[in-house]
Every structure is written in C-alpha cells, then in structure tokens.
mmCIF file of N, CA and C in Angstrom:
data_model
loop_
_atom_site.group_PDB
_atom_site.id
_atom_site.type_symbol
_atom_site.label_atom_id
_atom_site.label_comp_id
_atom_site.label_asym_id
_atom_site.label_seq_id
_atom_site.Cartn_x
_atom_site.Cartn_y
_atom_site.Cartn_z
ATOM 1 N N UNK A 13 28.420 80.375 -19.022
ATOM 2 C CA UNK A 13 27.453 79.437 -18.658
ATOM 3 C C UNK A 13 27.510 78.444 -19.905
ATOM 4 N N UNK A 14 28.183 78.577 -21.319
ATOM 5 C CA UNK A 14 28.063 77.378 -22.202
ATOM 6 C C UNK A 14 28.896 76.144 -21.718
ATOM 7 N N UNK A 15 30.170 76.726 -21.381
ATOM 8 C CA UNK A 15 31.068 76.245 -20.900
ATOM 9 C C UNK A 15 31.487 75.448 -20.060
ATOM 10 N N UNK A 16 30.831 76.071 -19.430
ATOM 11 C CA UNK A 16 30.778 75.595 -17.622
ATOM 12 C C UNK A 16 29.690 74.328 -17.692
ATOM 13 N N UNK A 17 28.817 74.485 -18.356
ATOM 14 C CA UNK A 17 27.437 73.190 -18.500
ATOM 15 C C UNK A 17 28.177 72.280 -19.552
ATOM 16 N N UNK A 18 28.861 72.204 -20.581
ATOM 17 C CA UNK A 18 29.448 71.499 -21.048
ATOM 18 C C UNK A 18 30.419 70.777 -20.323
ATOM 19 N N UNK A 19 31.502 71.483 -19.673
ATOM 20 C CA UNK A 19 32.646 70.957 -18.456
ATOM 21 C C UNK A 19 31.937 70.251 -18.096
ATOM 22 N N UNK A 20 30.743 70.277 -17.562
ATOM 23 C CA UNK A 20 30.109 69.984 -15.407
ATOM 24 C C UNK A 20 29.858 68.570 -16.669
ATOM 25 N N UNK A 21 28.894 68.597 -17.658
ATOM 26 C CA UNK A 21 28.526 67.994 -18.642
ATOM 27 C C UNK A 21 29.615 66.661 -19.174
ATOM 28 N N UNK A 22 30.186 66.468 -18.857
ATOM 29 C CA UNK A 22 31.215 65.865 -19.797
ATOM 30 C C UNK A 22 32.319 65.392 -18.754
ATOM 31 N N UNK A 23 32.280 65.026 -17.287
ATOM 32 C CA UNK A 23 32.637 64.345 -15.937
ATOM 33 C C UNK A 23 31.800 63.344 -15.464
ATOM 34 N N UNK A 24 32.557 62.473 -15.648
ATOM 35 C CA UNK A 24 31.988 61.142 -15.185
ATOM 36 C C UNK A 24 32.080 61.651 -12.609
ATOM 37 N N UNK A 25 31.069 61.088 -12.601
ATOM 38 C CA UNK A 25 30.529 61.422 -10.868
ATOM 39 C C UNK A 25 29.519 60.239 -10.807
ATOM 40 N N UNK A 26 29.754 59.973 -8.924
ATOM 41 C CA UNK A 26 29.018 58.851 -8.772
ATOM 42 C C UNK A 26 27.932 59.327 -7.984
ATOM 43 N N UNK A 27 27.133 58.608 -8.764
ATOM 44 C CA UNK A 27 25.513 59.289 -7.721
ATOM 45 C C UNK A 27 25.322 60.554 -9.054
ATOM 46 N N UNK A 28 23.996 60.735 -8.568
ATOM 47 C CA UNK A 28 22.978 62.096 -9.803
ATOM 48 C C UNK A 28 24.119 63.530 -9.898
ATOM 49 N N UNK A 29 24.007 63.217 -11.946
ATOM 50 C CA UNK A 29 24.282 65.074 -11.788
ATOM 51 C C UNK A 29 23.808 66.024 -12.074
ATOM 52 N N UNK A 30 23.628 66.692 -10.665
ATOM 53 C CA UNK A 30 22.794 68.149 -11.593
ATOM 54 C C UNK A 30 23.462 68.983 -10.970
ATOM 55 N N UNK A 31 22.276 70.171 -11.645
ATOM 56 C CA UNK A 31 23.135 71.329 -12.357
ATOM 57 C C UNK A 31 22.139 72.172 -11.540
ATOM 58 N N UNK A 32 21.798 73.796 -10.908
ATOM 59 C CA UNK A 32 21.890 74.424 -10.747
ATOM 60 C C UNK A 32 22.452 75.959 -11.750
ATOM 61 N N UNK A 33 21.040 76.154 -12.055
ATOM 62 C CA UNK A 33 21.735 77.430 -13.471
ATOM 63 C C UNK A 33 20.618 78.758 -13.159
ATOM 64 N N UNK A 34 21.215 79.490 -12.734
ATOM 65 C CA UNK A 34 20.451 81.136 -12.496
ATOM 66 C C UNK A 34 20.544 82.327 -13.478
ATOM 67 N N UNK A 35 20.041 82.742 -13.331
ATOM 68 C CA UNK A 35 20.018 84.124 -14.354
ATOM 69 C C UNK A 35 21.007 84.904 -14.791
ATOM 70 N N UNK A 36 21.021 84.539 -16.366
ATOM 71 C CA UNK A 36 22.069 85.752 -17.051
ATOM 72 C C UNK A 36 21.494 86.839 -17.376
ATOM 73 N N UNK A 37 21.870 88.321 -16.071
ATOM 74 C CA UNK A 37 20.741 88.916 -15.964
ATOM 75 C C UNK A 37 21.780 89.964 -17.139
ATOM 76 N N UNK A 38 22.850 89.776 -17.231
ATOM 77 C CA UNK A 38 23.568 91.008 -18.164
ATOM 78 C C UNK A 38 23.198 91.055 -19.335
ATOM 79 N N UNK A 39 22.558 90.265 -20.210
ATOM 80 C CA UNK A 39 22.522 90.238 -21.775
ATOM 81 C C UNK A 39 21.523 90.966 -22.034
ATOM 82 N N UNK A 40 21.029 91.333 -21.894
ATOM 83 C CA UNK A 40 20.144 92.324 -22.557
ATOM 84 C C UNK A 40 19.208 92.489 -23.027
ATOM 85 N N UNK A 41 19.023 93.103 -24.527
ATOM 86 C CA UNK A 41 17.991 92.346 -25.455
ATOM 87 C C UNK A 41 17.889 90.766 -25.730
ATOM 88 N N UNK A 42 18.997 90.857 -25.983
ATOM 89 C CA UNK A 42 19.047 88.819 -26.528
ATOM 90 C C UNK A 42 18.965 87.917 -25.652
ATOM 91 N N UNK A 43 18.571 88.176 -24.130
ATOM 92 C CA UNK A 43 18.409 88.203 -23.192
ATOM 93 C C UNK A 43 17.114 86.338 -23.223
ATOM 94 N N UNK A 44 16.109 86.562 -23.785
ATOM 95 C CA UNK A 44 15.386 85.932 -24.319
ATOM 96 C C UNK A 44 15.864 84.753 -24.882
ATOM 97 N N UNK A 45 15.978 84.871 -26.053
ATOM 98 C CA UNK A 45 16.778 84.049 -27.347
ATOM 99 C C UNK A 45 17.793 83.680 -26.239
ATOM 100 N N UNK A 46 19.135 84.385 -25.490
ATOM 101 C CA UNK A 46 20.464 83.027 -25.453
ATOM 102 C C UNK A 46 19.860 82.297 -23.987
ATOM 103 N N UNK A 47 19.155 82.682 -23.569
ATOM 104 C CA UNK A 47 18.142 81.891 -22.125
ATOM 105 C C UNK A 47 17.604 80.328 -22.963
ATOM 106 N N UNK A 48 17.431 80.496 -24.244
ATOM 107 C CA UNK A 48 16.606 79.761 -24.436
ATOM 108 C C UNK A 48 17.768 78.419 -25.503
ATOM 109 N N UNK A 49 18.680 79.369 -25.795
ATOM 110 C CA UNK A 49 20.436 78.616 -26.366
ATOM 111 C C UNK A 49 20.857 77.548 -24.739
ATOM 112 N N UNK A 50 20.772 77.837 -23.670
ATOM 113 C CA UNK A 50 20.897 77.659 -23.114
ATOM 114 C C UNK A 50 20.405 76.390 -22.439
ATOM 115 N N UNK A 51 18.550 76.548 -22.840
ATOM 116 C CA UNK A 51 18.380 75.260 -23.351
ATOM 117 C C UNK A 51 18.545 73.763 -23.966
ATOM 118 N N UNK A 52 19.214 74.434 -25.352
ATOM 119 C CA UNK A 52 19.736 73.753 -26.246
ATOM 120 C C UNK A 52 20.996 72.862 -25.397
ATOM 121 N N UNK A 53 21.847 73.754 -24.590
ATOM 122 C CA UNK A 53 23.432 73.078 -24.576
ATOM 123 C C UNK A 53 22.882 71.783 -23.088
ATOM 124 N N UNK A 54 21.518 72.541 -22.068
ATOM 125 C CA UNK A 54 21.032 71.548 -21.709
ATOM 126 C C UNK A 54 20.848 69.525 -22.007
ATOM 127 N N UNK A 55 20.466 69.955 -23.049
ATOM 128 C CA UNK A 55 19.897 68.930 -23.554
ATOM 129 C C UNK A 55 20.961 68.017 -24.183
ATOM 130 N N UNK A 56 21.901 68.679 -24.705
ATOM 131 C CA UNK A 56 23.117 67.845 -25.280
ATOM 132 C C UNK A 56 23.875 67.430 -24.522
ATOM 133 N N UNK A 57 23.604 67.273 -22.606
ATOM 134 C CA UNK A 57 24.743 66.369 -22.039
ATOM 135 C C UNK A 57 24.110 65.499 -21.404
ATOM 136 N N UNK A 58 25.139 65.067 -20.349
ATOM 137 C CA UNK A 58 25.001 63.343 -19.687
ATOM 138 C C UNK A 58 24.797 64.483 -18.460
ATOM 139 N N UNK A 59 23.268 64.817 -17.923
ATOM 140 C CA UNK A 59 22.304 65.165 -16.664
ATOM 141 C C UNK A 59 21.948 63.865 -16.331
ATOM 142 N N UNK A 60 21.456 64.446 -15.044
ATOM 143 C CA UNK A 60 19.892 63.223 -14.313
ATOM 144 C C UNK A 60 19.052 64.865 -13.980
ATOM 145 N N UNK A 61 19.780 66.004 -12.884
ATOM 146 C CA UNK A 61 18.837 67.307 -12.554
ATOM 147 C C UNK A 61 19.112 68.177 -13.414
ATOM 148 N N UNK A 62 18.068 69.185 -13.578
ATOM 149 C CA UNK A 62 18.507 70.760 -14.001
ATOM 150 C C UNK A 62 17.589 71.238 -12.883
ATOM 151 N N UNK A 63 18.011 72.706 -12.700
ATOM 152 C CA UNK A 63 17.251 73.347 -11.987
ATOM 153 C C UNK A 63 17.548 74.885 -12.143
ATOM 154 N N UNK A 64 16.173 75.556 -12.581
ATOM 155 C CA UNK A 64 17.098 76.773 -13.908
ATOM 156 C C UNK A 64 15.522 77.548 -12.038
ATOM 157 N N UNK A 65 16.959 78.864 -12.401
ATOM 158 C CA UNK A 65 16.583 79.795 -10.979
ATOM 159 C C UNK A 65 16.412 80.951 -11.369
ATOM 160 N N UNK A 66 15.525 81.899 -11.290
ATOM 161 C CA UNK A 66 15.299 83.330 -11.967
ATOM 162 C C UNK A 66 14.229 83.534 -13.127
ATOM 163 N N UNK A 67 13.606 84.340 -12.956
ATOM 164 C CA UNK A 67 12.867 84.957 -13.971
ATOM 165 C C UNK A 67 13.126 84.712 -15.167
ATOM 166 N N UNK A 68 14.731 85.124 -15.997
ATOM 167 C CA UNK A 68 15.106 84.570 -17.030
ATOM 168 C C UNK A 68 15.301 83.063 -17.276
ATOM 169 N N UNK A 69 15.595 82.358 -17.003
ATOM 170 C CA UNK A 69 15.785 81.457 -16.779
ATOM 171 C C UNK A 69 14.661 79.879 -17.189
ATOM 172 N N UNK A 70 13.609 80.460 -16.683
ATOM 173 C CA UNK A 70 12.340 80.341 -16.620
ATOM 174 C C UNK A 70 12.081 80.094 -18.638
ATOM 175 N N UNK A 71 12.444 80.958 -19.222
ATOM 176 C CA UNK A 71 13.421 80.485 -20.938
ATOM 177 C C UNK A 71 14.300 79.066 -20.862
ATOM 178 N N UNK A 72 14.589 79.246 -20.245
ATOM 179 C CA UNK A 72 14.943 78.024 -20.572
ATOM 180 C C UNK A 72 14.780 76.634 -20.319
ATOM 181 N N UNK A 73 14.256 76.687 -19.021
ATOM 182 C CA UNK A 73 13.013 75.798 -18.915
ATOM 183 C C UNK A 73 12.033 75.196 -19.580
ATOM 184 N N UNK A 74 11.624 76.372 -20.634
ATOM 185 C CA UNK A 74 10.457 76.107 -20.702
ATOM 186 C C UNK A 74 11.296 75.435 -22.113
ATOM 187 N N UNK A 75 12.342 75.778 -23.279
ATOM 188 C CA UNK A 75 12.458 75.158 -23.643
ATOM 189 C C UNK A 75 13.304 73.022 -23.189
ATOM 190 N N UNK A 76 13.307 73.680 -22.923
ATOM 191 C CA UNK A 76 14.312 72.023 -22.091
ATOM 192 C C UNK A 76 12.565 71.544 -21.784
ATOM 193 N N UNK A 77 11.400 71.532 -21.670
ATOM 194 C CA UNK A 77 10.149 70.713 -21.357
ATOM 195 C C UNK A 77 9.986 70.531 -22.674
ATOM 196 N N UNK A 78 10.173 71.834 -23.793
ATOM 197 C CA UNK A 78 9.840 71.125 -24.836
ATOM 198 C C UNK A 78 11.044 70.059 -25.353
ATOM 199 N N UNK A 79 12.181 70.241 -25.495
ATOM 200 C CA UNK A 79 12.844 69.016 -26.030
ATOM 201 C C UNK A 79 12.842 67.629 -25.320
ATOM 202 N N UNK A 80 12.264 67.759 -24.009
ATOM 203 C CA UNK A 80 12.249 66.590 -23.533
ATOM 204 C C UNK A 80 11.090 65.655 -23.672
ATOM 205 N N UNK A 81 9.833 66.547 -23.812
ATOM 206 C CA UNK A 81 8.975 65.903 -24.986
ATOM 207 C C UNK A 81 9.209 65.039 -25.995
ATOM 208 N N UNK A 82 9.637 66.427 -26.649
ATOM 209 C CA UNK A 82 10.308 65.850 -28.376
ATOM 210 C C UNK A 82 11.458 64.792 -28.914
ATOM 211 N N UNK A 83 11.975 64.307 -27.209
ATOM 212 C CA UNK A 83 13.080 63.588 -26.919
ATOM 213 C C UNK A 83 13.195 62.264 -26.545
ATOM 214 N N UNK A 84 11.937 62.005 -25.240
ATOM 215 C CA UNK A 84 11.397 61.658 -24.310
ATOM 216 C C UNK A 84 12.796 61.142 -24.119
ATOM 217 N N UNK A 85 13.373 62.328 -23.247
ATOM 218 C CA UNK A 85 14.667 62.071 -22.552
ATOM 219 C C UNK A 85 13.597 62.221 -21.159
ATOM 220 N N UNK A 86 14.950 61.491 -20.127
ATOM 221 C CA UNK A 86 14.241 61.479 -18.689
ATOM 222 C C UNK A 86 14.954 62.001 -18.134
ATOM 223 N N UNK A 87 15.377 63.208 -18.553
ATOM 224 C CA UNK A 87 16.178 64.541 -17.410
ATOM 225 C C UNK A 87 14.851 65.340 -16.791
ATOM 226 N N UNK A 88 15.243 65.034 -15.649
ATOM 227 C CA UNK A 88 14.149 65.962 -14.697
ATOM 228 C C UNK A 88 14.712 67.629 -14.304
ATOM 229 N N UNK A 89 13.893 67.760 -14.369
ATOM 230 C CA UNK A 89 14.177 69.476 -14.098
ATOM 231 C C UNK A 89 12.962 70.335 -13.001
ATOM 232 N N UNK A 90 13.404 71.828 -12.851
ATOM 233 C CA UNK A 90 12.651 72.545 -11.791
ATOM 234 C C UNK A 90 12.948 73.603 -12.073
ATOM 235 N N UNK A 91 11.846 74.523 -11.794
ATOM 236 C CA UNK A 91 12.302 76.089 -12.342
ATOM 237 C C UNK A 91 11.811 76.393 -10.812
ATOM 238 N N UNK A 92 12.466 77.922 -10.275
ATOM 239 C CA UNK A 92 11.778 78.722 -9.302
ATOM 240 C C UNK A 92 12.582 80.188 -9.779
ATOM 241 N N UNK A 93 11.300 81.120 -9.424
ATOM 242 C CA UNK A 93 11.744 82.089 -10.202
ATOM 243 C C UNK A 93 12.145 82.912 -8.609
ATOM 244 N N UNK A 94 12.111 82.749 -7.683
ATOM 245 C CA UNK A 94 12.713 83.817 -7.384
ATOM 246 C C UNK A 94 14.351 82.928 -6.748
ATOM 247 N N UNK A 95 15.329 83.842 -5.707
ATOM 248 C CA UNK A 95 16.005 83.671 -5.788
ATOM 249 C C UNK A 95 16.601 83.821 -4.734
ATOM 250 N N UNK A 96 15.915 84.810 -3.160
ATOM 251 C CA UNK A 96 16.239 84.944 -2.412
ATOM 252 C C UNK A 96 16.992 84.286 -0.869
ATOM 253 N N UNK A 97 17.190 84.208 -0.327
ATOM 254 C CA UNK A 97 17.689 83.835 0.697
ATOM 255 C C UNK A 97 16.741 82.094 1.076
ATOM 256 N N UNK A 98 15.953 82.058 1.699
ATOM 257 C CA UNK A 98 14.858 81.627 1.761
ATOM 258 C C UNK A 98 14.876 80.235 0.866
ATOM 259 N N UNK A 99 13.915 80.566 -0.163
ATOM 260 C CA UNK A 99 14.364 79.629 -1.687
ATOM 261 C C UNK A 99 16.303 78.933 -1.167
ATOM 262 N N UNK A 100 16.985 79.657 -1.711
ATOM 263 C CA UNK A 100 18.226 79.183 -2.001
ATOM 264 C C UNK A 100 18.169 77.587 -1.049
ATOM 265 N N UNK A 101 17.770 78.143 0.692
ATOM 266 C CA UNK A 101 18.123 77.189 1.717
ATOM 267 C C UNK A 101 17.093 76.592 0.667
ATOM 268 N N UNK A 102 16.018 76.221 1.088
ATOM 269 C CA UNK A 102 15.389 75.055 0.998
ATOM 270 C C UNK A 102 15.551 74.120 0.112
ATOM 271 N N UNK A 103 16.312 75.122 -0.762
ATOM 272 C CA UNK A 103 16.911 74.218 -2.558
ATOM 273 C C UNK A 103 18.149 73.016 -1.537
ATOM 274 N N UNK A 104 19.131 74.137 -1.629
ATOM 275 C CA UNK A 104 20.346 73.784 -0.669
ATOM 276 C C UNK A 104 19.803 71.929 0.129
ATOM 277 N N UNK A 105 18.724 72.525 0.702
ATOM 278 C CA UNK A 105 18.530 71.448 2.274
ATOM 279 C C UNK A 105 18.031 70.277 1.077
ATOM 280 N N UNK A 106 17.387 70.748 -0.133
ATOM 281 C CA UNK A 106 16.395 69.605 -1.020
ATOM 282 C C UNK A 106 17.412 68.647 -1.572
ATOM 283 N N UNK A 107 18.415 69.236 -1.766
ATOM 284 C CA UNK A 107 19.562 68.527 -3.107
ATOM 285 C C UNK A 107 20.816 67.920 -1.928
ATOM 286 N N UNK A 108 20.739 68.213 -0.474
ATOM 287 C CA UNK A 108 21.325 67.378 0.175
ATOM 288 C C UNK A 108 20.875 66.494 0.952
ATOM 289 N N UNK A 109 19.372 66.021 0.504
ATOM 290 C CA UNK A 109 18.219 64.845 1.284
ATOM 291 C C UNK A 109 18.697 64.382 0.135
ATOM 292 N N UNK A 110 19.224 64.197 -1.210
ATOM 293 C CA UNK A 110 18.551 63.358 -2.006
ATOM 294 C C UNK A 110 19.949 61.944 -2.063
#
C-alpha cells in the first residue's frame, strides 16, 4: 500500500487528486501501528483528498487528522467505517459528482 500511495502521489493529474484506502486486514497484532504509518505516508504525498474506508483505517484517519493540525495542511479527509455495497455506491456517486 505504501508503494501505491507514493506512486500515485508522484503523478501529475488534472483536477483533484483523490485516494480511497481500505483496511489492510492481514496485519494481525501490528495492525494499528501499521495503519498509523500509512497515515504518515499519506501526509508526505501531493494529494487533495483521502477517504479512509474500514474500521482499521480509522487509525490512519486519526493519525492524518493529528498531522493536518500540526502541519496546517489543506488535505481533505473523510472516514467511513463500513464498506458494504450501499456505502461504496454512495462514495462512488459522491466522487463522480465532485
């Protein structure tokens, strides 16, 4: 995931650069720490918006919120704990309309 975030962050795009990140469920006992590290990686990228999806991604989201405050970043973030079909459909519609 780190490599994907860094790669996407390095790309030049027209319009908003948005990333949607979902839980990394395979991490076991290190899950919280590694999700927080993903938040740190996100903050080093040239992104406009990040949507964190899933309960484990809440750790990334909270880390990013702390870093946004301390760095006075304009990064827009959102957290969605569920990833059922309805939630994903609503996120898709929202992103298409932006």
